[in-house]
């Protein structure tokens, strides 16, 4: 069993990665969240910690009635599967804030709108793929599941582009 584990680790380390240590990139995402049931627009920053590992802080605002705002920091482990193509698993932590309005009151005293905001911590896991269009521009697809405290979670599909510098 130990030999198998060492062999597997050696194989993973030998796979070349697309990013380089210290590489930075900024980008935008267009996300669809199943709980938010709407499209969100996001911004991200990527930093290569090693040749294969990068971190990605991101902010996303989901439009519509939920007004969900998502802040996350995810880690990616890059695998270069073909020239200009990388795939990666991801895992991370984050914070979601969601606003909603409810009617309070009764028929006799009148109705009022009660505005509230709920906030929750979350754990992200999933994966993605990206294609290097030029030396500085890449486009990608990301699928992740967000386990959000408070009893609701969502699946997110994201399309994005980034500029490396």
Tab-separated table of N, CA and C in Angstrom:
chain	number	residue	atom	x	y	z
A	1	UNK	N	0.823	-1.196	0.000
A	1	UNK	CA	0.000	0.000	0.000
A	1	UNK	C	0.863	1.254	0.000
A	2	UNK	N	1.946	1.251	0.795
A	2	UNK	CA	2.834	2.413	0.845
A	2	UNK	C	3.503	2.643	-0.499
A	3	UNK	N	3.887	1.542	-1.174
A	3	UNK	CA	4.520	1.675	-2.490
A	3	UNK	C	3.557	2.301	-3.488
A	4	UNK	N	2.284	1.907	-3.404
A	4	UNK	CA	1.273	2.462	-4.300
A	4	UNK	C	1.096	3.956	-4.044
A	5	UNK	N	1.082	4.365	-2.774
A	5	UNK	CA	0.939	5.771	-2.411
A	5	UNK	C	2.132	6.584	-2.903
A	6	UNK	N	3.341	6.057	-2.730
A	6	UNK	CA	4.543	6.740	-3.206
A	6	UNK	C	4.509	6.862	-4.730
A	7	UNK	N	4.110	5.806	-5.420
A	7	UNK	CA	4.010	5.832	-6.876
A	7	UNK	C	2.992	6.869	-7.340
A	8	UNK	N	1.846	6.915	-6.698
A	8	UNK	CA	0.814	7.885	-7.048
A	8	UNK	C	1.304	9.312	-6.823
A	9	UNK	N	1.929	9.578	-5.689
A	9	UNK	CA	2.466	10.919	-5.396
A	9	UNK	C	3.532	11.309	-6.408
A	10	UNK	N	4.396	10.369	-6.776
A	10	UNK	CA	5.438	10.638	-7.774
A	10	UNK	C	4.824	10.976	-9.124
A	11	UNK	N	3.783	10.261	-9.501
A	11	UNK	CA	3.113	10.528	-10.772
A	11	UNK	C	2.474	11.908	-10.775
A	12	UNK	N	1.849	12.285	-9.673
A	12	UNK	CA	1.221	13.606	-9.599
A	12	UNK	C	2.260	14.721	-9.658
A	13	UNK	N	3.389	14.532	-8.998
A	13	UNK	CA	4.424	15.551	-8.987
A	13	UNK	C	5.066	15.692	-10.362
A	14	UNK	N	5.161	14.605	-11.111
A	14	UNK	CA	5.813	14.649	-12.410
A	14	UNK	C	4.970	15.319	-13.482
A	15	UNK	N	3.669	15.497	-13.249
A	15	UNK	CA	2.803	16.162	-14.228
A	15	UNK	C	3.144	17.640	-14.235
A	16	UNK	N	3.477	18.174	-15.387
A	16	UNK	CA	3.833	19.592	-15.481
A	16	UNK	C	2.626	20.477	-15.257
A	17	UNK	N	2.840	21.640	-14.713
A	17	UNK	CA	1.760	22.585	-14.443
A	17	UNK	C	1.914	23.813	-15.310
A	18	UNK	N	0.820	24.520	-15.521
A	18	UNK	CA	0.745	25.677	-16.389
A	18	UNK	C	1.228	26.940	-15.686
A	19	UNK	N	0.910	27.098	-14.435
A	19	UNK	CA	1.276	28.300	-13.696
A	19	UNK	C	2.726	28.219	-13.256
A	20	UNK	N	3.259	29.372	-12.907
A	20	UNK	CA	4.595	29.425	-12.368
A	20	UNK	C	4.559	30.114	-11.025
A	21	UNK	N	5.501	29.745	-10.186
A	21	UNK	CA	5.588	30.346	-8.859
A	21	UNK	C	5.674	31.865	-9.008
A	22	UNK	N	4.821	32.564	-8.258
A	22	UNK	CA	4.807	34.022	-8.293
A	22	UNK	C	3.970	34.627	-9.405
A	23	UNK	N	3.411	33.808	-10.297
A	23	UNK	CA	2.584	34.328	-11.388
A	23	UNK	C	1.294	34.932	-10.831
A	24	UNK	N	0.875	36.058	-11.390
A	24	UNK	CA	-0.343	36.737	-10.947
A	24	UNK	C	-1.281	36.905	-12.130
A	25	UNK	N	-2.582	36.904	-11.818
A	25	UNK	CA	-3.593	37.121	-12.853
A	25	UNK	C	-4.826	37.756	-12.224
A	26	UNK	N	-5.534	38.543	-13.018
A	26	UNK	CA	-6.828	39.097	-12.612
A	26	UNK	C	-7.845	38.674	-13.653
A	27	UNK	N	-9.100	38.526	-13.215
A	27	UNK	CA	-10.100	38.082	-14.162
A	27	UNK	C	-11.509	38.351	-13.713
A	28	UNK	N	-12.441	37.958	-14.580
A	28	UNK	CA	-13.869	38.095	-14.311
A	28	UNK	C	-14.534	36.739	-14.535
A	29	UNK	N	-15.647	36.533	-13.831
A	29	UNK	CA	-16.439	35.309	-13.954
A	29	UNK	C	-17.897	35.662	-14.152
A	30	UNK	N	-18.585	34.845	-14.900
A	30	UNK	CA	-20.030	34.893	-15.012
A	30	UNK	C	-20.514	33.576	-14.439
A	31	UNK	N	-21.201	33.613	-13.281
A	31	UNK	CA	-21.594	32.411	-12.553
A	31	UNK	C	-23.106	32.254	-12.528
A	32	UNK	N	-23.537	30.997	-12.449
A	32	UNK	CA	-24.947	30.711	-12.190
A	32	UNK	C	-25.006	29.826	-10.960
A	33	UNK	N	-25.721	30.281	-9.930
A	33	UNK	CA	-25.876	29.515	-8.698
A	33	UNK	C	-27.275	28.960	-8.583
A	34	UNK	N	-27.397	27.700	-8.183
A	34	UNK	CA	-28.712	27.062	-8.125
A	34	UNK	C	-29.571	27.581	-6.980
A	35	UNK	N	-28.979	27.949	-5.848
A	35	UNK	CA	-29.772	28.505	-4.750
A	35	UNK	C	-30.152	29.944	-5.046
A	36	UNK	N	-29.206	30.700	-5.564
A	36	UNK	CA	-29.490	32.084	-5.938
A	36	UNK	C	-30.470	32.115	-7.116
A	37	UNK	N	-30.480	31.066	-7.928
A	37	UNK	CA	-31.333	30.947	-9.120
A	37	UNK	C	-31.208	32.144	-10.047
A	38	UNK	N	-30.006	32.653	-10.142
A	38	UNK	CA	-29.767	33.799	-11.000
A	38	UNK	C	-28.293	33.850	-11.378
A	39	UNK	N	-27.958	34.779	-12.232
A	39	UNK	CA	-26.590	34.949	-12.715
A	39	UNK	C	-25.844	35.919	-11.810
A	40	UNK	N	-24.572	35.625	-11.602
A	40	UNK	CA	-23.724	36.501	-10.810
A	40	UNK	C	-22.505	36.935	-11.601
A	41	UNK	N	-22.022	38.113	-11.302
A	41	UNK	CA	-20.825	38.649	-11.932
A	41	UNK	C	-19.740	38.720	-10.872
A	42	UNK	N	-18.560	38.209	-11.192
A	42	UNK	CA	-17.502	38.138	-10.196
A	42	UNK	C	-16.170	38.647	-10.692
A	43	UNK	N	-15.302	38.957	-9.729
A	43	UNK	CA	-13.924	39.357	-10.004
A	43	UNK	C	-13.016	38.436	-9.203
A	44	UNK	N	-11.836	38.136	-9.762
A	44	UNK	CA	-10.920	37.230	-9.077
A	44	UNK	C	-9.485	37.682	-9.267
A	45	UNK	N	-8.631	37.231	-8.343
A	45	UNK	CA	-7.194	37.454	-8.412
A	45	UNK	C	-6.536	36.106	-8.154
A	46	UNK	N	-5.547	35.748	-8.955
A	46	UNK	CA	-4.854	34.477	-8.773
A	46	UNK	C	-3.378	34.734	-8.502
A	47	UNK	N	-2.820	33.921	-7.596
A	47	UNK	CA	-1.393	34.025	-7.286
A	47	UNK	C	-0.812	32.621	-7.191
A	48	UNK	N	0.264	32.369	-7.949
A	48	UNK	CA	0.921	31.070	-7.940
A	48	UNK	C	1.861	30.933	-6.754
A	49	UNK	N	1.497	30.092	-5.793
A	49	UNK	CA	2.345	29.847	-4.624
A	49	UNK	C	3.520	28.958	-5.020
A	50	UNK	N	3.233	27.912	-5.790
A	50	UNK	CA	4.263	27.045	-6.375
A	50	UNK	C	3.918	26.911	-7.846
A	51	UNK	N	4.670	26.084	-8.568
A	51	UNK	CA	4.351	25.876	-9.979
A	51	UNK	C	3.004	25.196	-10.179
A	52	UNK	N	2.545	24.428	-9.192
A	52	UNK	CA	1.297	23.686	-9.350
A	52	UNK	C	0.155	24.190	-8.464
A	53	UNK	N	0.469	24.959	-7.440
A	53	UNK	CA	-0.570	25.402	-6.496
A	53	UNK	C	-0.753	26.904	-6.590
A	54	UNK	N	-2.011	27.325	-6.706
A	54	UNK	CA	-2.310	28.753	-6.687
A	54	UNK	C	-3.508	29.011	-5.787
A	55	UNK	N	-3.590	30.235	-5.299
A	55	UNK	CA	-4.756	30.637	-4.520
A	55	UNK	C	-5.537	31.650	-5.339
A	56	UNK	N	-6.854	31.690	-5.079
A	56	UNK	CA	-7.721	32.578	-5.834
A	56	UNK	C	-8.761	33.223	-4.921
A	57	UNK	N	-8.500	34.436	-4.426
A	57	UNK	CA	-9.568	35.188	-3.753
A	57	UNK	C	-10.546	35.698	-4.816
A	58	UNK	N	-11.844	35.696	-4.488
A	58	UNK	CA	-12.838	36.148	-5.459
A	58	UNK	C	-14.037	36.786	-4.761
A	59	UNK	N	-14.716	37.655	-5.506
A	59	UNK	CA	-15.957	38.307	-5.070
A	59	UNK	C	-16.982	38.111	-6.173
A	60	UNK	N	-18.199	37.721	-5.802
A	60	UNK	CA	-19.268	37.551	-6.786
A	60	UNK	C	-20.555	38.152	-6.238
A	61	UNK	N	-21.260	38.884	-7.089
A	61	UNK	CA	-22.571	39.424	-6.733
A	61	UNK	C	-23.611	38.769	-7.631
A	62	UNK	N	-24.613	38.124	-7.021
A	62	UNK	CA	-25.699	37.493	-7.765
A	62	UNK	C	-26.860	38.472	-7.865
A	63	UNK	N	-27.280	38.749	-9.088
A	63	UNK	CA	-28.363	39.688	-9.332
A	63	UNK	C	-29.711	39.056	-9.008
A	64	UNK	N	-30.753	39.860	-8.976
A	64	UNK	CA	-32.091	39.338	-8.736
A	64	UNK	C	-32.556	39.593	-7.321
A	65	UNK	N	-33.586	38.875	-6.924
A	65	UNK	CA	-34.218	39.097	-5.627
A	65	UNK	C	-33.333	38.747	-4.439
A	66	UNK	N	-32.401	37.800	-4.613
A	66	UNK	CA	-31.598	37.376	-3.472
A	66	UNK	C	-30.538	38.392	-3.097
A	67	UNK	N	-29.978	39.083	-4.072
A	67	UNK	CA	-28.895	40.009	-3.791
A	67	UNK	C	-27.740	39.328	-3.088
A	68	UNK	N	-27.472	38.069	-3.429
A	68	UNK	CA	-26.435	37.303	-2.743
A	68	UNK	C	-25.057	37.833	-3.110
A	69	UNK	N	-24.220	38.009	-2.102
A	69	UNK	CA	-22.844	38.454	-2.269
A	69	UNK	C	-21.943	37.358	-1.726
A	70	UNK	N	-20.995	36.920	-2.530
A	70	UNK	CA	-20.156	35.777	-2.196
A	70	UNK	C	-18.689	36.207	-2.162
A	71	UNK	N	-17.994	35.910	-1.071
A	71	UNK	CA	-16.559	36.158	-0.932
A	71	UNK	C	-15.911	34.809	-0.664
A	72	UNK	N	-14.852	34.469	-1.410
A	72	UNK	CA	-14.225	33.155	-1.229
A	72	UNK	C	-12.723	33.235	-1.479
A	73	UNK	N	-12.008	32.293	-0.897
A	73	UNK	CA	-10.595	32.067	-1.200
A	73	UNK	C	-10.463	30.573	-1.461
A	74	UNK	N	-10.147	30.234	-2.708
A	74	UNK	CA	-10.010	28.842	-3.111
A	74	UNK	C	-8.569	28.535	-3.487
A	75	UNK	N	-8.163	27.291	-3.305
A	75	UNK	CA	-6.852	26.805	-3.729
A	75	UNK	C	-7.054	25.862	-4.904
A	76	UNK	N	-6.198	25.986	-5.908
A	76	UNK	CA	-6.251	25.137	-7.097
A	76	UNK	C	-4.949	24.344	-7.188
A	77	UNK	N	-5.035	23.076	-7.601
A	77	UNK	CA	-3.848	22.279	-7.902
A	77	UNK	C	-3.882	21.988	-9.394
A	78	UNK	N	-2.964	22.577	-10.148
A	78	UNK	CA	-3.003	22.542	-11.607
A	78	UNK	C	-2.337	21.305	-12.198
A	79	UNK	N	-3.012	20.725	-13.201
A	79	UNK	CA	-2.467	19.640	-14.000
A	79	UNK	C	-2.493	20.090	-15.455
A	80	UNK	N	-1.349	20.077	-16.121
A	80	UNK	CA	-1.269	20.416	-17.533
A	80	UNK	C	-1.545	19.143	-18.321
A	81	UNK	N	-2.749	19.021	-18.894
A	81	UNK	CA	-3.142	17.791	-19.578
A	81	UNK	C	-2.851	17.807	-21.073
A	82	UNK	N	-2.646	18.992	-21.626
A	82	UNK	CA	-2.313	19.151	-23.037
A	82	UNK	C	-1.705	20.544	-23.192
A	83	UNK	N	-1.017	20.777	-24.302
A	83	UNK	CA	-0.483	22.134	-24.486
A	83	UNK	C	-1.603	23.179	-24.372
A	84	UNK	N	-1.392	24.158	-23.526
A	84	UNK	CA	-2.316	25.277	-23.304
A	84	UNK	C	-3.579	24.905	-22.528
A	85	UNK	N	-3.708	23.671	-22.040
A	85	UNK	CA	-4.914	23.256	-21.313
A	85	UNK	C	-4.528	22.749	-19.925
A	86	UNK	N	-5.183	23.303	-18.922
A	86	UNK	CA	-5.000	22.874	-17.534
A	86	UNK	C	-6.336	22.473	-16.949
A	87	UNK	N	-6.308	21.489	-16.069
A	87	UNK	CA	-7.457	21.144	-15.243
A	87	UNK	C	-7.008	21.229	-13.794
A	88	UNK	N	-7.968	21.433	-12.899
A	88	UNK	CA	-7.605	21.567	-11.489
A	88	UNK	C	-8.777	21.211	-10.583
A	89	UNK	N	-8.468	20.517	-9.490
A	89	UNK	CA	-9.447	20.420	-8.408
A	89	UNK	C	-9.317	21.683	-7.571
A	90	UNK	N	-10.371	22.025	-6.839
A	90	UNK	CA	-10.314	23.205	-5.986
A	90	UNK	C	-10.985	22.935	-4.656
A	91	UNK	N	-10.541	23.666	-3.657
A	91	UNK	CA	-11.160	23.614	-2.335
A	91	UNK	C	-10.913	24.975	-1.693
A	92	UNK	N	-11.861	25.417	-0.874
A	92	UNK	CA	-11.678	26.709	-0.231
A	92	UNK	C	-12.759	27.037	0.768
A	93	UNK	N	-12.601	28.206	1.345
A	93	UNK	CA	-13.527	28.728	2.348
A	93	UNK	C	-14.077	30.053	1.873
A	94	UNK	N	-15.238	30.418	2.408
A	94	UNK	CA	-15.819	31.677	2.013
A	94	UNK	C	-16.921	32.133	2.938
A	95	UNK	N	-17.612	33.150	2.472
A	95	UNK	CA	-18.643	33.817	3.240
A	95	UNK	C	-19.716	34.271	2.263
A	96	UNK	N	-20.972	34.007	2.559
A	96	UNK	CA	-22.100	34.454	1.728
A	96	UNK	C	-22.994	35.377	2.530
A	97	UNK	N	-23.460	36.415	1.902
A	97	UNK	CA	-24.455	37.299	2.499
A	97	UNK	C	-25.619	37.389	1.519
A	98	UNK	N	-26.831	37.290	2.040
A	98	UNK	CA	-28.035	37.281	1.211
A	98	UNK	C	-29.069	38.205	1.838
A	99	UNK	N	-29.649	39.080	1.041
A	99	UNK	CA	-30.682	39.966	1.588
A	99	UNK	C	-32.049	39.498	1.099
A	100	UNK	N	-33.032	39.721	1.925
A	100	UNK	CA	-34.384	39.364	1.524
A	100	UNK	C	-35.366	40.292	2.233
A	101	UNK	N	-36.562	40.361	1.677
A	101	UNK	CA	-37.617	41.217	2.229
A	101	UNK	C	-38.831	40.349	2.543
A	102	UNK	N	-39.465	40.631	3.670
A	102	UNK	CA	-40.703	39.933	4.015
A	102	UNK	C	-41.740	40.958	4.458
A	103	UNK	N	-42.985	40.612	4.263
A	103	UNK	CA	-44.075	41.456	4.752
A	103	UNK	C	-44.363	41.100	6.204
A	104	UNK	N	-44.469	42.105	7.036
A	104	UNK	CA	-44.819	41.880	8.445
A	104	UNK	C	-46.013	42.762	8.788
A	105	UNK	N	-46.799	42.316	9.710
A	105	UNK	CA	-47.979	43.069	10.124
A	105	UNK	C	-49.222	42.234	9.935
A	106	UNK	N	-50.352	42.913	9.914
A	106	UNK	CA	-51.612	42.208	9.725
A	106	UNK	C	-52.607	43.118	9.014
A	107	UNK	N	-53.751	42.562	8.697
A	107	UNK	CA	-54.778	43.279	7.939
A	107	UNK	C	-55.272	44.510	8.698
A	108	UNK	N	-55.372	44.455	10.016
A	108	UNK	CA	-55.948	45.545	10.800
A	108	UNK	C	-54.973	46.700	11.033
A	109	UNK	N	-53.684	46.379	11.216
A	109	UNK	CA	-52.702	47.420	11.526
A	109	UNK	C	-51.863	47.829	10.324
A	110	UNK	N	-52.036	47.185	9.227
A	110	UNK	CA	-51.273	47.506	8.020
A	110	UNK	C	-50.055	46.600	7.863
A	111	UNK	N	-49.488	46.664	6.698
A	111	UNK	CA	-48.332	45.839	6.352
A	111	UNK	C	-47.102	46.717	6.238
A	112	UNK	N	-45.971	46.132	6.519
A	112	UNK	CA	-44.700	46.822	6.393
A	112	UNK	C	-43.700	45.829	5.790
A	113	UNK	N	-42.680	46.350	5.155
A	113	UNK	CA	-41.647	45.494	4.577
A	113	UNK	C	-40.477	45.434	5.548
A	114	UNK	N	-40.118	44.221	5.929
A	114	UNK	CA	-38.991	43.998	6.832
A	114	UNK	C	-37.806	43.531	5.986
A	115	UNK	N	-36.729	44.320	5.966
A	115	UNK	CA	-35.536	43.971	5.191
A	115	UNK	C	-34.511	43.352	6.126
A	116	UNK	N	-34.032	42.167	5.737
A	116	UNK	CA	-33.058	41.454	6.558
A	116	UNK	C	-31.909	40.971	5.687
A	117	UNK	N	-30.793	40.731	6.328
A	117	UNK	CA	-29.637	40.150	5.659
A	117	UNK	C	-29.167	38.948	6.470
A	118	UNK	N	-28.994	37.835	5.799
A	118	UNK	CA	-28.441	36.632	6.422
A	118	UNK	C	-27.015	36.464	5.929
A	119	UNK	N	-26.143	36.016	6.802
A	119	UNK	CA	-24.756	35.754	6.433
A	119	UNK	C	-24.375	34.362	6.906
A	120	UNK	N	-23.525	33.694	6.135
A	120	UNK	CA	-23.146	32.329	6.465
A	120	UNK	C	-21.745	32.030	5.934
A	121	UNK	N	-21.046	31.147	6.634
A	121	UNK	CA	-19.757	30.659	6.153
A	121	UNK	C	-20.002	29.504	5.192
A	122	UNK	N	-19.014	29.270	4.328
A	122	UNK	CA	-19.177	28.193	3.354
A	122	UNK	C	-17.857	27.498	3.076
A	123	UNK	N	-17.970	26.289	2.547
A	123	UNK	CA	-16.843	25.491	2.097
A	123	UNK	C	-17.086	25.166	0.633
A	124	UNK	N	-16.110	25.431	-0.219
A	124	UNK	CA	-16.210	25.158	-1.660
A	124	UNK	C	-15.392	23.928	-2.015
A	125	UNK	N	-15.889	23.122	-2.940
A	125	UNK	CA	-15.068	22.090	-3.563
A	125	UNK	C	-15.593	21.849	-4.961
A	126	UNK	N	-14.697	21.481	-5.855
A	126	UNK	CA	-15.080	21.257	-7.241
A	126	UNK	C	-13.862	21.155	-8.125
A	127	UNK	N	-13.988	21.668	-9.349
A	127	UNK	CA	-12.891	21.609	-10.297
A	127	UNK	C	-13.128	22.523	-11.467
A	128	UNK	N	-12.101	22.664	-12.281
A	128	UNK	CA	-12.217	23.538	-13.435
A	128	UNK	C	-11.224	23.167	-14.511
A	129	UNK	N	-11.345	23.854	-15.630
A	129	UNK	CA	-10.431	23.697	-16.758
A	129	UNK	C	-10.230	25.066	-17.380
A	130	UNK	N	-9.028	25.298	-17.896
A	130	UNK	CA	-8.756	26.568	-18.551
A	130	UNK	C	-7.917	26.348	-19.800
A	131	UNK	N	-8.117	27.246	-20.755
A	131	UNK	CA	-7.403	27.197	-22.028
A	131	UNK	C	-6.662	28.506	-22.220
A	132	UNK	N	-5.369	28.412	-22.481
A	132	UNK	CA	-4.531	29.600	-22.700
A	132	UNK	C	-4.716	30.067	-24.144
A	133	UNK	N	-5.413	31.184	-24.326
A	133	UNK	CA	-5.671	31.727	-25.663
A	133	UNK	C	-4.406	32.376	-26.218
A	134	UNK	N	-3.756	33.197	-25.395
A	134	UNK	CA	-2.457	33.794	-25.718
A	134	UNK	C	-1.555	33.578	-24.512
A	135	UNK	N	-0.362	34.140	-24.546
A	135	UNK	CA	0.544	34.012	-23.405
A	135	UNK	C	-0.022	34.679	-22.160
A	136	UNK	N	-0.869	35.700	-22.324
A	136	UNK	CA	-1.387	36.455	-21.175
A	136	UNK	C	-2.881	36.291	-20.928
A	137	UNK	N	-3.616	35.703	-21.840
A	137	UNK	CA	-5.077	35.610	-21.710
A	137	UNK	C	-5.506	34.143	-21.713
A	138	UNK	N	-6.376	33.804	-20.763
A	138	UNK	CA	-6.912	32.440	-20.681
A	138	UNK	C	-8.409	32.505	-20.398
A	139	UNK	N	-9.130	31.488	-20.840
A	139	UNK	CA	-10.567	31.362	-20.578
A	139	UNK	C	-10.805	30.017	-19.906
A	140	UNK	N	-11.863	29.948	-19.086
A	140	UNK	CA	-12.080	28.703	-18.372
A	140	UNK	C	-13.516	28.440	-17.984
A	141	UNK	N	-13.735	27.215	-17.532
A	141	UNK	CA	-15.019	26.734	-17.026
A	141	UNK	C	-14.761	26.137	-15.660
A	142	UNK	N	-15.621	26.464	-14.693
A	142	UNK	CA	-15.448	25.948	-13.337
A	142	UNK	C	-16.783	25.426	-12.817
A	143	UNK	N	-16.744	24.271	-12.168
A	143	UNK	CA	-17.912	23.670	-11.526
A	143	UNK	C	-17.558	23.478	-10.060
A	144	UNK	N	-18.400	23.988	-9.179
A	144	UNK	CA	-18.113	23.809	-7.749
A	144	UNK	C	-19.412	23.691	-6.972
A	145	UNK	N	-19.280	23.059	-5.818
A	145	UNK	CA	-20.402	22.921	-4.909
A	145	UNK	C	-20.056	23.708	-3.656
A	146	UNK	N	-20.968	24.552	-3.214
A	146	UNK	CA	-20.765	25.369	-2.028
A	146	UNK	C	-21.639	24.828	-0.901
A	147	UNK	N	-20.999	24.324	0.145
A	147	UNK	CA	-21.711	23.854	1.325
A	147	UNK	C	-21.789	25.056	2.266
A	148	UNK	N	-22.991	25.603	2.424
A	148	UNK	CA	-23.184	26.851	3.154
A	148	UNK	C	-23.859	26.554	4.481
A	149	UNK	N	-23.309	27.106	5.566
A	149	UNK	CA	-23.918	26.889	6.881
A	149	UNK	C	-25.316	27.496	6.892
A	150	UNK	N	-26.178	26.960	7.726
A	150	UNK	CA	-27.546	27.444	7.783
A	150	UNK	C	-28.504	26.576	7.002
A	151	UNK	N	-28.020	25.479	6.445
A	151	UNK	CA	-28.925	24.530	5.831
A	151	UNK	C	-29.177	24.694	4.351
A	152	UNK	N	-28.511	25.619	3.679
A	152	UNK	CA	-28.696	25.675	2.236
A	152	UNK	C	-27.333	25.689	1.563
A	153	UNK	N	-27.264	25.072	0.410
A	153	UNK	CA	-26.032	24.972	-0.358
A	153	UNK	C	-26.388	25.184	-1.813
A	154	UNK	N	-25.362	25.330	-2.646
A	154	UNK	CA	-25.673	25.501	-4.053
A	154	UNK	C	-24.560	24.963	-4.938
A	155	UNK	N	-24.958	24.598	-6.149
A	155	UNK	CA	-24.039	24.186	-7.197
A	155	UNK	C	-23.824	25.413	-8.070
A	156	UNK	N	-22.575	25.697	-8.429
A	156	UNK	CA	-22.257	26.892	-9.216
A	156	UNK	C	-21.516	26.483	-10.486
A	157	UNK	N	-21.969	27.027	-11.613
A	157	UNK	CA	-21.288	26.868	-12.887
A	157	UNK	C	-20.747	28.240	-13.266
A	158	UNK	N	-19.451	28.312	-13.551
A	158	UNK	CA	-18.841	29.596	-13.874
A	158	UNK	C	-18.047	29.563	-15.171
A	159	UNK	N	-18.195	30.627	-15.945
A	159	UNK	CA	-17.376	30.849	-17.140
A	159	UNK	C	-16.520	32.067	-16.839
A	160	UNK	N	-15.239	32.006	-17.195
A	160	UNK	CA	-14.395	33.129	-16.832
A	160	UNK	C	-13.293	33.385	-17.834
A	161	UNK	N	-12.679	34.530	-17.656
A	161	UNK	CA	-11.505	34.924	-18.439
A	161	UNK	C	-10.551	35.631	-17.488
A	162	UNK	N	-9.248	35.531	-17.813
A	162	UNK	CA	-8.265	36.184	-16.940
A	162	UNK	C	-7.119	36.727	-17.778
A	163	UNK	N	-6.431	37.695	-17.178
A	163	UNK	CA	-5.250	38.288	-17.783
A	163	UNK	C	-4.083	38.070	-16.844
A	164	UNK	N	-3.007	37.431	-17.324
A	164	UNK	CA	-1.823	37.159	-16.518
A	164	UNK	C	-0.816	38.286	-16.695
A	165	UNK	N	-0.174	38.636	-15.585
A	165	UNK	CA	0.884	39.645	-15.655
A	165	UNK	C	2.055	39.274	-14.777
